[in-house]
Coordinates of C-alpha atoms in Angstrom, one line a residue:
M1 CA -71.0 65.8 -28.4
R2 CA -73.4 65.5 -31.3
L3 CA -75.2 68.2 -33.4
R4 CA -78.6 66.8 -32.2
A5 CA -77.6 67.7 -28.6
L6 CA -77.1 71.3 -29.6
L7 CA -80.5 71.5 -31.4
D8 CA -82.1 70.1 -28.2
T9 CA -80.6 72.8 -26.1
H10 CA -83.3 75.4 -26.4
S11 CA -81.3 78.2 -24.7
L12 CA -78.9 78.2 -27.6
G13 CA -81.6 79.5 -30.0
L14 CA -80.7 77.2 -32.9
K15 CA -83.2 76.4 -35.6
L16 CA -82.5 73.6 -38.1
L17 CA -82.7 74.8 -41.8
G18 CA -81.4 71.6 -43.4
G19 CA -79.5 68.4 -42.8
E20 CA -81.7 66.6 -40.4
E21 CA -80.3 63.2 -41.4
E22 CA -76.8 64.4 -40.5
L23 CA -77.5 65.4 -36.8
D24 CA -75.6 62.5 -35.4
R25 CA -72.3 64.1 -36.5
T26 CA -69.8 64.7 -33.8
V27 CA -68.8 68.2 -32.8
R28 CA -65.1 68.5 -31.8
G29 CA -64.8 72.3 -31.6
V30 CA -66.3 75.6 -32.5
M31 CA -65.1 78.6 -34.6
T32 CA -66.5 82.0 -35.3
T33 CA -65.6 83.5 -38.7
D34 CA -66.6 86.0 -41.4
L35 CA -63.6 85.3 -43.6
R36 CA -64.3 84.3 -47.2
D37 CA -61.8 81.5 -46.8
P38 CA -61.3 80.3 -43.2
S39 CA -59.7 77.0 -44.1
R40 CA -56.3 77.9 -42.5
Y41 CA -58.0 78.1 -39.1
L42 CA -60.0 74.8 -39.4
S43 CA -58.8 71.3 -38.4
G44 CA -62.0 69.3 -38.9
G45 CA -65.0 68.6 -36.7
E46 CA -65.9 72.2 -35.9
L47 CA -69.3 73.8 -35.7
V48 CA -68.7 77.1 -37.6
L49 CA -70.6 80.2 -36.5
T50 CA -70.8 83.1 -39.0
G51 CA -72.6 86.4 -39.5
V52 CA -72.5 85.8 -43.3
A53 CA -70.7 89.2 -43.8
W54 CA -68.5 87.5 -46.4
R55 CA -71.4 87.1 -48.8
R56 CA -71.3 89.7 -51.7
E57 CA -73.1 87.6 -54.3
P58 CA -75.0 84.3 -54.4
A59 CA -72.0 82.4 -55.8
D60 CA -70.1 83.2 -52.6
C61 CA -72.3 80.8 -50.7
E62 CA -71.3 77.8 -52.9
R63 CA -67.6 78.7 -52.6
F64 CA -67.8 79.1 -48.8
V65 CA -69.7 75.8 -48.3
R66 CA -67.2 73.9 -50.5
I67 CA -64.3 75.3 -48.4
L68 CA -66.1 74.1 -45.2
I69 CA -66.7 70.6 -46.6
A70 CA -63.1 70.3 -47.7
S71 CA -62.0 71.2 -44.2
G72 CA -64.1 68.6 -42.6
V73 CA -66.5 70.9 -40.8
T74 CA -69.4 69.2 -38.9
G75 CA -72.1 71.9 -39.2
L76 CA -72.8 75.6 -39.9
A77 CA -74.8 78.1 -37.8
A78 CA -75.6 81.4 -39.4
G79 CA -76.6 84.6 -37.7
T80 CA -79.4 86.8 -39.1
A81 CA -78.3 90.3 -38.1
E82 CA -76.5 91.0 -41.4
W83 CA -79.4 89.9 -43.8
G84 CA -82.4 89.6 -41.6
A85 CA -82.7 85.9 -42.5
V86 CA -80.3 83.3 -43.6
P87 CA -79.8 83.8 -47.4
E88 CA -81.7 81.2 -49.5
D89 CA -78.6 80.5 -51.6
L90 CA -76.7 79.5 -48.5
V91 CA -79.5 77.1 -47.5
E92 CA -79.4 75.6 -51.0
A93 CA -75.6 75.2 -51.0
C94 CA -75.6 73.4 -47.7
A95 CA -78.4 71.1 -48.9
R96 CA -76.4 70.2 -52.0
H97 CA -73.3 69.3 -49.9
R98 CA -75.2 67.7 -47.0
L99 CA -73.9 70.2 -44.5
P100 CA -76.2 70.7 -41.6
L101 CA -77.3 74.3 -41.3
F102 CA -78.8 76.2 -38.4
S103 CA -80.0 79.8 -37.9
V104 CA -79.1 81.5 -34.7
D105 CA -81.7 83.6 -32.9
E106 CA -80.7 87.3 -32.7
T107 CA -81.1 87.2 -28.9
V108 CA -78.4 84.6 -28.5
S109 CA -74.8 85.6 -28.9
F110 CA -72.1 83.5 -30.6
A111 CA -70.2 83.7 -27.3
T112 CA -73.0 81.8 -25.6
I113 CA -72.9 79.0 -28.2
T114 CA -69.1 78.9 -28.1
E115 CA -68.9 78.6 -24.4
H116 CA -71.5 75.8 -24.4
V117 CA -69.7 73.8 -27.0
V118 CA -66.3 74.3 -25.4
R119 CA -67.6 73.2 -22.1
Q120 CA -69.3 70.1 -23.5
V121 CA -66.5 69.0 -25.8
S122 CA -63.9 69.6 -23.1
S123 CA -65.9 67.6 -20.6
E124 CA -66.3 64.7 -23.0
R125 CA -62.7 64.6 -24.1
A126 CA -60.8 65.4 -20.9
G127 CA -63.2 64.0 -18.3
D128 CA -62.2 65.1 -14.8
L129 CA -59.6 67.5 -16.1
A130 CA -62.1 69.6 -18.0
A131 CA -64.5 69.4 -15.0
V132 CA -61.8 71.2 -13.0
V133 CA -62.3 74.2 -15.2
D134 CA -66.0 73.8 -15.5
R135 CA -66.5 73.9 -11.8
H136 CA -65.6 77.6 -11.8
R137 CA -66.8 78.6 -15.3
R138 CA -69.7 80.5 -13.8
L139 CA -67.3 82.5 -11.6
M140 CA -65.4 83.7 -14.6
T141 CA -68.4 84.5 -16.7
S142 CA -70.4 86.3 -13.9
G143 CA -68.3 89.5 -14.0
P144 CA -65.7 91.0 -11.8
A145 CA -67.1 89.3 -8.7
G146 CA -66.1 86.0 -10.3
G147 CA -62.4 86.7 -10.0
G148 CA -61.6 86.7 -13.8
P149 CA -58.8 84.6 -15.2
E150 CA -57.1 84.2 -11.8
V151 CA -59.8 81.6 -10.9
V152 CA -58.8 79.3 -13.7
L153 CA -55.1 79.8 -13.1
D154 CA -55.6 78.9 -9.5
L155 CA -57.3 75.7 -10.6
L156 CA -54.5 74.8 -12.9
G157 CA -52.1 75.2 -10.0
S158 CA -54.1 73.4 -7.3
D159 CA -55.5 70.5 -9.3
L160 CA -52.9 70.0 -12.1
D161 CA -49.8 71.5 -10.4
L162 CA -49.3 73.9 -13.3
R163 CA -47.9 77.4 -12.9
A164 CA -49.4 79.7 -15.5
W165 CA -49.7 83.3 -16.4
V166 CA -51.8 85.4 -18.8
L167 CA -49.5 87.8 -20.7
S168 CA -50.1 90.8 -23.0
P169 CA -48.3 91.0 -26.4
T170 CA -45.5 92.9 -24.7
G171 CA -45.2 90.4 -21.9
R172 CA -47.0 92.4 -19.2
Q173 CA -48.6 90.1 -16.7
I174 CA -52.4 90.4 -16.9
A175 CA -53.2 87.6 -14.5
G176 CA -51.4 85.0 -12.4
S177 CA -52.3 82.5 -9.8
T178 CA -53.3 83.9 -6.4
L179 CA -52.5 80.8 -4.5
A180 CA -50.1 81.3 -1.5
D181 CA -47.7 78.6 -2.8
A182 CA -47.8 79.8 -6.5
G183 CA -44.4 81.3 -6.2
P184 CA -43.2 84.8 -7.4
E185 CA -44.6 86.7 -10.3
L186 CA -43.1 86.1 -13.7
P187 CA -40.1 88.5 -14.1
A188 CA -40.9 91.3 -16.4
E189 CA -37.8 90.6 -18.6
L190 CA -38.8 87.0 -19.0
G191 CA -42.4 87.9 -19.8
A192 CA -41.2 90.2 -22.6
R193 CA -38.9 87.4 -24.0
L194 CA -41.7 84.9 -23.9
A195 CA -44.1 87.3 -25.6
G196 CA -41.6 88.1 -28.3
E197 CA -40.9 84.4 -29.1
H198 CA -44.6 83.7 -29.1
L199 CA -45.3 86.6 -31.6
A200 CA -42.5 85.4 -33.8
A201 CA -43.8 81.9 -33.9
A202 CA -47.4 83.0 -34.5
R203 CA -46.3 85.2 -37.5
S204 CA -44.2 82.3 -38.9
G205 CA -47.4 80.1 -39.0
R206 CA -46.0 77.4 -36.8
P207 CA -48.9 75.7 -34.9
G208 CA -49.1 76.2 -31.2
P209 CA -48.5 75.6 -28.4
H210 CA -45.0 77.1 -28.8
R211 CA -42.4 75.8 -26.4
I212 CA -39.4 77.8 -25.1
T213 CA -36.6 76.5 -23.0
V214 CA -34.8 79.1 -20.8
Q215 CA -31.3 78.0 -20.0
G216 CA -28.8 80.2 -18.2
G217 CA -30.7 83.4 -19.1
V218 CA -31.0 82.5 -22.8
Q219 CA -34.2 81.1 -24.3
R220 CA -34.5 78.8 -27.2
L221 CA -37.7 78.0 -29.2
D222 CA -37.9 74.3 -29.6
E223 CA -39.3 73.1 -32.9
G224 CA -38.9 69.4 -32.3
H225 CA -41.0 67.1 -30.2
G226 CA -39.2 67.6 -26.9
A227 CA -37.6 70.5 -25.0
G228 CA -33.9 71.2 -25.4
E229 CA -31.4 69.1 -23.5
G230 CA -29.8 70.4 -20.3
P231 CA -31.1 72.2 -17.2
G232 CA -33.6 75.0 -17.5
A233 CA -37.2 75.9 -17.4
T234 CA -39.5 75.1 -20.3
Y235 CA -42.6 77.2 -21.0
S236 CA -45.5 76.3 -23.3
L237 CA -47.3 79.2 -24.9
F238 CA -50.9 79.0 -25.9
P239 CA -52.5 81.8 -28.0
I240 CA -55.7 83.5 -26.8
R241 CA -56.9 85.1 -29.9
Q242 CA -60.0 86.1 -31.9
E243 CA -60.3 83.3 -34.3
G244 CA -61.2 83.8 -37.9
R245 CA -59.6 87.2 -38.3
D246 CA -56.5 88.1 -40.3
L247 CA -53.6 87.5 -37.8
R248 CA -52.2 90.9 -38.5
Q249 CA -55.4 92.4 -37.1
T250 CA -54.9 90.7 -33.7
V251 CA -51.3 89.7 -33.2
L252 CA -50.4 93.0 -31.6
S253 CA -53.2 92.9 -29.1
D254 CA -53.9 89.2 -28.4
W255 CA -53.1 87.7 -25.0
L256 CA -51.2 84.5 -24.5
L257 CA -51.2 81.8 -21.8
A258 CA -47.7 80.9 -20.6
V259 CA -47.5 77.6 -18.7
E260 CA -44.3 76.5 -17.0
A261 CA -44.3 72.9 -18.5
D262 CA -43.4 71.1 -21.6
A263 CA -46.6 70.5 -23.6
G264 CA -44.7 68.2 -25.9
D265 CA -45.1 65.5 -23.4
W266 CA -48.8 66.0 -22.8
S267 CA -51.7 63.8 -23.9
D268 CA -54.3 65.0 -26.3
E269 CA -56.8 65.2 -23.5
R270 CA -54.6 67.7 -21.5
L271 CA -53.9 69.7 -24.7
D272 CA -57.7 69.9 -25.3
L273 CA -58.2 71.1 -21.7
L274 CA -55.7 73.9 -22.1
H275 CA -57.3 74.9 -25.4
G276 CA -60.6 75.1 -23.5
V277 CA -58.9 77.2 -20.8
T278 CA -57.7 79.7 -23.4
Q279 CA -61.3 80.0 -24.8
L280 CA -62.6 80.7 -21.3
I281 CA -59.9 83.4 -20.8
A282 CA -60.9 84.8 -24.2
V283 CA -64.4 85.4 -22.8
E284 CA -62.7 87.7 -20.2
R285 CA -60.6 89.3 -23.0
D286 CA -63.8 90.1 -24.9
R287 CA -65.5 91.4 -21.9
R288 CA -62.7 93.9 -21.2
D289 CA -62.7 94.9 -24.8
A290 CA -66.4 95.6 -24.6
D291 CA -65.9 97.6 -21.4
R292 CA -63.7 100.0 -23.4
T293 CA -66.5 100.8 -25.8
V294 CA -67.8 103.8 -23.8
R295 CA -64.2 105.2 -23.3
R296 CA -63.5 104.8 -26.9
R297 CA -66.7 106.7 -27.9
L298 CA -65.9 109.5 -25.4
A299 CA -62.3 109.8 -26.6
Q300 CA -63.6 109.9 -30.2
E301 CA -66.0 112.7 -29.4
V302 CA -63.3 114.8 -27.6
L303 CA -60.6 114.3 -30.2
E304 CA -63.0 115.1 -33.1
L305 CA -63.8 118.4 -31.4
V306 CA -60.0 119.0 -30.9
Q307 CA -59.2 118.2 -34.5
A308 CA -62.1 120.3 -35.8
G309 CA -60.7 123.4 -33.9
A310 CA -63.7 123.7 -31.6
A311 CA -63.6 126.4 -28.9
P312 CA -61.7 125.4 -25.8
S313 CA -64.9 126.0 -23.7
E314 CA -66.7 123.4 -25.9
I315 CA -63.9 120.8 -25.4
A316 CA -63.8 121.5 -21.7
A317 CA -67.6 121.0 -21.4
R318 CA -67.3 117.7 -23.2
L319 CA -64.5 116.6 -20.9
R320 CA -66.7 117.5 -17.9
V321 CA -69.4 115.2 -19.2
A322 CA -66.8 112.4 -19.7
A323 CA -65.2 112.9 -16.3
P324 CA -67.2 110.3 -14.4
V325 CA -66.0 107.6 -16.9
L326 CA -62.5 108.9 -17.7
L327 CA -61.6 110.3 -14.3
P328 CA -63.3 108.3 -11.5
G329 CA -62.1 109.7 -8.2
M330 CA -59.6 111.9 -9.8
G331 CA -61.3 115.3 -10.1
T332 CA -62.2 117.1 -13.2
A333 CA -59.1 119.1 -14.0
P334 CA -56.1 116.8 -14.5
H335 CA -53.2 117.3 -16.8
W336 CA -53.4 115.6 -20.2
Q337 CA -51.0 113.8 -22.4
I338 CA -51.6 112.5 -26.0
V339 CA -50.0 109.5 -27.6
V340 CA -50.4 108.9 -31.3
A341 CA -49.6 105.5 -32.9
R342 CA -49.7 104.2 -36.4
V343 CA -49.4 100.6 -37.6
E344 CA -48.6 100.0 -41.3
W345 CA -48.6 96.7 -43.1
A346 CA -47.0 95.9 -46.5
G347 CA -49.7 96.0 -49.2
G348 CA -52.0 98.2 -47.1
D349 CA -54.8 95.6 -47.1
V350 CA -55.2 95.6 -43.3
P351 CA -56.6 98.9 -41.8
G352 CA -54.0 100.2 -39.3
G353 CA -56.2 102.4 -37.2
P354 CA -58.1 99.6 -35.2
V355 CA -54.9 97.6 -34.9
A356 CA -53.1 100.6 -33.4
Q357 CA -56.1 101.4 -31.1
S358 CA -56.1 97.9 -29.6
L359 CA -52.3 98.0 -29.3
L360 CA -52.3 101.3 -27.3
E361 CA -55.1 100.0 -25.1
E362 CA -53.0 96.9 -24.2
V363 CA -49.7 98.8 -23.8
L364 CA -50.9 101.8 -21.8
V365 CA -52.8 99.8 -19.3
D366 CA -49.6 99.0 -17.5
P367 CA -49.3 101.5 -14.6
G368 CA -45.6 101.2 -14.6
T369 CA -45.3 102.4 -18.1
F370 CA -46.3 106.0 -17.5
G371 CA -47.2 106.5 -13.9
P372 CA -49.4 105.2 -11.1
E373 CA -52.8 105.7 -12.7
P374 CA -55.1 102.6 -13.2
A375 CA -55.9 101.2 -16.6
D376 CA -59.5 102.3 -16.7
R377 CA -58.6 106.0 -17.2
I378 CA -57.0 105.5 -20.6
A379 CA -59.2 106.3 -23.6
V380 CA -58.2 105.5 -27.1
A381 CA -59.8 106.4 -30.4
H382 CA -58.7 106.0 -34.0
L383 CA -58.8 108.8 -36.4
G384 CA -58.3 107.4 -39.9
D385 CA -55.1 105.3 -39.9
E386 CA -53.9 106.7 -36.5
A387 CA -54.8 105.7 -33.0
V388 CA -54.9 108.5 -30.5
A389 CA -54.7 107.9 -26.7
L390 CA -56.0 110.5 -24.3
V391 CA -54.0 110.0 -21.1
P392 CA -55.1 111.9 -17.9
L393 CA -52.3 112.6 -15.4
P394 CA -52.8 113.8 -11.8
A395 CA -53.2 117.6 -11.5
V396 CA -50.4 119.2 -9.4
P397 CA -51.7 121.4 -6.6
E398 CA -51.0 125.1 -7.1
D399 CA -49.2 125.3 -3.7
A400 CA -47.0 122.3 -4.4
A401 CA -43.2 122.9 -4.3
D402 CA -42.7 121.0 -7.5
T403 CA -45.3 121.9 -10.2
S404 CA -43.9 119.6 -12.9
T405 CA -46.1 116.8 -14.2
D406 CA -44.5 113.5 -14.8
G407 CA -45.9 111.5 -17.6
L408 CA -45.1 108.9 -20.3
R409 CA -41.8 109.4 -22.1
A410 CA -41.1 108.0 -25.5
E411 CA -38.0 106.2 -24.5
Q412 CA -39.9 104.4 -21.6
L413 CA -42.6 103.3 -24.1
L414 CA -40.0 102.1 -26.6
R415 CA -38.2 100.0 -24.0
A416 CA -41.4 98.4 -23.0
I417 CA -42.6 97.4 -26.5
E418 CA -39.6 97.3 -28.9
E419 CA -38.3 93.7 -28.4
P420 CA -41.6 91.7 -28.5
L421 CA -43.5 93.9 -31.0
T422 CA -40.7 93.8 -33.5
C423 CA -41.2 90.0 -33.6
G424 CA -45.0 90.5 -34.1
L425 CA -44.5 92.9 -37.0
A426 CA -42.1 90.5 -38.7
D427 CA -40.9 91.7 -42.1
D428 CA -44.2 93.3 -43.3
G429 CA -45.3 95.7 -40.5
R430 CA -44.1 98.9 -38.9
L431 CA -45.2 100.7 -35.7
T432 CA -44.4 104.4 -35.1
V433 CA -45.4 106.3 -31.9
G434 CA -45.3 109.9 -31.0
V435 CA -45.8 111.3 -27.4
S436 CA -46.8 114.9 -26.5
A437 CA -45.8 116.9 -23.5
A438 CA -48.3 117.2 -20.7
V439 CA -50.8 120.1 -21.0
H440 CA -52.7 121.7 -18.2
S441 CA -56.1 122.3 -19.7
A442 CA -58.5 121.6 -22.6
E443 CA -57.0 124.7 -24.3
G444 CA -53.7 122.8 -24.8
L445 CA -55.2 119.6 -26.3
R446 CA -55.1 120.8 -29.9
G447 CA -51.4 121.7 -29.6
A448 CA -50.7 118.4 -27.8
L449 CA -52.4 116.4 -30.6
E450 CA -50.3 118.2 -33.3
E451 CA -47.2 117.8 -31.2
A452 CA -47.7 114.0 -30.8
R453 CA -48.4 113.7 -34.6
H454 CA -45.2 115.6 -35.4
A455 CA -43.2 113.4 -33.0
R456 CA -44.7 110.3 -34.7
R457 CA -43.5 111.6 -38.1
V458 CA -40.0 112.1 -36.6
A459 CA -40.2 108.5 -35.5
A460 CA -41.3 107.4 -38.9
A461 CA -38.2 108.9 -40.5
R462 CA -36.0 106.5 -38.5
P463 CA -35.1 103.0 -39.5
G464 CA -36.5 100.0 -37.6
R465 CA -39.8 98.1 -37.2
V466 CA -40.7 99.9 -33.9
C467 CA -39.9 103.6 -33.4
A468 CA -41.0 106.2 -31.0
A469 CA -40.3 109.9 -30.5
G470 CA -41.3 112.4 -27.9
H471 CA -42.0 116.1 -27.7
E472 CA -38.5 116.9 -26.4
E473 CA -37.1 115.9 -29.8
L474 CA -39.1 118.5 -31.7
A475 CA -36.5 121.2 -31.2
S476 CA -34.0 119.1 -33.1
H477 CA -33.1 119.4 -36.7
V478 CA -34.6 116.0 -37.3
L479 CA -38.1 117.6 -37.0
L480 CA -37.6 118.9 -40.5
L481 CA -36.9 115.6 -42.2
P482 CA -40.4 114.0 -42.2
F483 CA -41.8 117.1 -44.0
V484 CA -39.4 117.0 -46.9
P485 CA -41.4 115.8 -50.0
D486 CA -40.6 112.3 -51.0
D487 CA -39.4 113.2 -54.5
V488 CA -37.0 115.8 -53.0
R489 CA -35.7 113.3 -50.5
R490 CA -35.1 110.7 -53.2
A491 CA -33.3 113.1 -55.5
F492 CA -31.1 114.6 -52.7
T493 CA -30.0 111.2 -51.3
A494 CA -29.5 109.7 -54.8
R495 CA -27.2 112.6 -55.9
L496 CA -25.0 112.2 -52.8
L497 CA -25.1 108.5 -51.9
D498 CA -25.8 106.5 -55.2
P499 CA -22.2 106.9 -56.4
L500 CA -20.9 105.5 -53.1
R501 CA -23.4 102.7 -53.1
D502 CA -22.5 101.7 -56.7
Y503 CA -18.8 101.8 -55.8
D504 CA -19.4 99.7 -52.7
R505 CA -21.4 97.2 -54.7
R506 CA -18.6 96.8 -57.3
H507 CA -15.5 96.9 -55.0
R508 CA -16.9 96.0 -51.5
A509 CA -15.1 99.1 -50.3
E510 CA -17.5 100.0 -47.4
L511 CA -17.6 103.7 -48.2
I512 CA -21.1 104.2 -46.8
P513 CA -20.2 102.7 -43.4
T514 CA -17.0 104.7 -43.4
L515 CA -18.8 107.9 -44.1
E516 CA -21.3 107.2 -41.3
A517 CA -18.5 106.5 -38.8
F518 CA -16.5 109.6 -39.9
L519 CA -19.5 111.9 -39.3
D520 CA -20.4 110.2 -36.1
C521 CA -16.8 110.8 -34.8
D522 CA -17.1 114.6 -35.7
G523 CA -14.5 114.2 -38.4
S524 CA -11.8 112.9 -36.0
W525 CA -9.4 110.8 -38.0
T526 CA -7.9 109.0 -35.0
R527 CA -11.3 108.1 -33.3
C528 CA -12.8 107.0 -36.6
A529 CA -9.9 104.8 -37.5
T530 CA -10.0 103.2 -34.1
R531 CA -13.7 102.6 -34.3
L532 CA -13.3 101.0 -37.7
H533 CA -10.1 99.1 -36.8
L534 CA -8.3 100.8 -39.7
H535 CA -5.0 102.4 -40.2
V536 CA -5.4 106.2 -40.5
N537 CA -3.9 106.2 -44.0
T538 CA -6.5 103.6 -45.0
L539 CA -9.2 105.9 -43.6
R540 CA -7.8 108.9 -45.4
Y541 CA -7.8 106.9 -48.7
R542 CA -11.5 106.0 -48.2
V543 CA -12.5 109.6 -47.4
G544 CA -10.6 110.8 -50.4
R545 CA -12.4 108.3 -52.6
I546 CA -15.8 109.6 -51.2
E547 CA -14.8 113.2 -52.0
Q548 CA -13.7 112.2 -55.5
L549 CA -16.9 110.3 -56.3
T550 CA -19.2 113.0 -55.0
G551 CA -17.3 116.2 -55.7
R552 CA -17.7 117.2 -52.0
D553 CA -15.2 118.2 -49.4
L554 CA -15.6 116.6 -46.0
S555 CA -13.5 119.3 -44.4
R556 CA -16.3 121.8 -45.1
L557 CA -19.2 122.1 -42.6
E558 CA -21.8 122.5 -45.4
D559 CA -20.8 119.3 -47.1
K560 CA -20.7 117.4 -43.8
L561 CA -24.2 118.6 -43.1
D562 CA -25.4 117.5 -46.5
F563 CA -24.0 114.0 -46.1
F564 CA -25.5 113.8 -42.6
L565 CA -29.0 114.7 -43.8
A566 CA -28.7 112.4 -46.8
L567 CA -27.9 109.5 -44.5
R568 CA -30.7 110.3 -42.2
M569 CA -33.2 110.5 -45.0
S570 CA -32.1 107.4 -46.8

């Protein structure tokens, strides 16, 4: 389609500010961004939509336009919410570089323009294939009655014979075809494996779609043109993401489209069609995110009261106000559980609170994760760098024989998220999660919040990219470790372990692994030698060298405990 056609579509609210002679340029796609340098997300031919939040000084406009021109952008449309009007220096920069510039009426959302462009471009490029999706576009965008992503997945199955699923970052199935002959749901284990490989590929910067061949229960990510040789099912994975944002802000919450087919054999037209499908599904993703706004606000209000030490009666009153949203059909006096999560990135340049909030919202919507409750009862806020989830659990009747309350356990959560999210965090991120016990009233929420935070600190003291701890671990000695000052931890571990590390580095003697195994075997020479595949005399020599280098005696309980704590804190 051409820029002139967009200008002539009055419902899009576009006003031309410059570049009239360039209106016959062809639009091949659309991208929304407020990045100062969006070039990595541009391939050429796009209409770029921006709120101009990247502008800090007039010179920023010249730099931004130069980047767009170098990337082959077709035109630029600027919103006016940030500045009240399109900055004059942006108008001048676009005029200098002959880049068509439009202003967008405040009453028209960027999503409306995106949807229109995607629909038109897909129709022109893919012909009848794109028309398959377009027939039901209104069903998807008309709300819950339209059927959501399942409508488009049904069309992929009925018209193109493609089996497809929408998956969460942990591999949970969000949507699948509802056709009678669509076959079984994607197995949970396979979904997690596909999600993990997709996240790893996304973080590596490899362009999508990513193709994975599953052979004999083992998957392989194919980086060449075709799928791997031999029998097996090949899946092509398409990202459904919020374009224009730092990948670290979305990689742990973005959905993906998994298609049981090898996209390496597809024509450009079919690839364009699937890209259009992902953008249509992204509309549903954005709608669900918007639907969480009220629950986020209510959770924020409740948790701020809890954190400020408000009276239980005040907290209970706020919960009663929130009950119609948080507890539909559930009553007003459930049990509560709190989950605290923190995402940290190397360099600290990406705020962790919103990332952890989106992540918890995606993880905790799975009813199988913590109980039978539906997703719309989970409310997540972020307090600083932490995300805090307020999870209602069914109240147990007083006359019930079993008055215990089942809820989310840390090990359940860790099993569900560890494999795929470790791939998404790569080498520069870390996720730690703490889970409280269930409490029976508003009076217990403050204690539950502190309990979940303490549990998260215990998790943070452990090695690994994804770690979780629950309230049941807070009676253990490891509760003390996260609260030891960093300088004390460093001095203590250096005094005990640095001599062993230096010796291992010089002689490759493996004293540290030997010490870990010896303590783990409770000082049993025979069991430790068997585990390490050593002769007992060799083990005795190594332990003697450890004692000589450190001046400690591993037959004494106090020295064993010191080594144990040093290893846990290192």
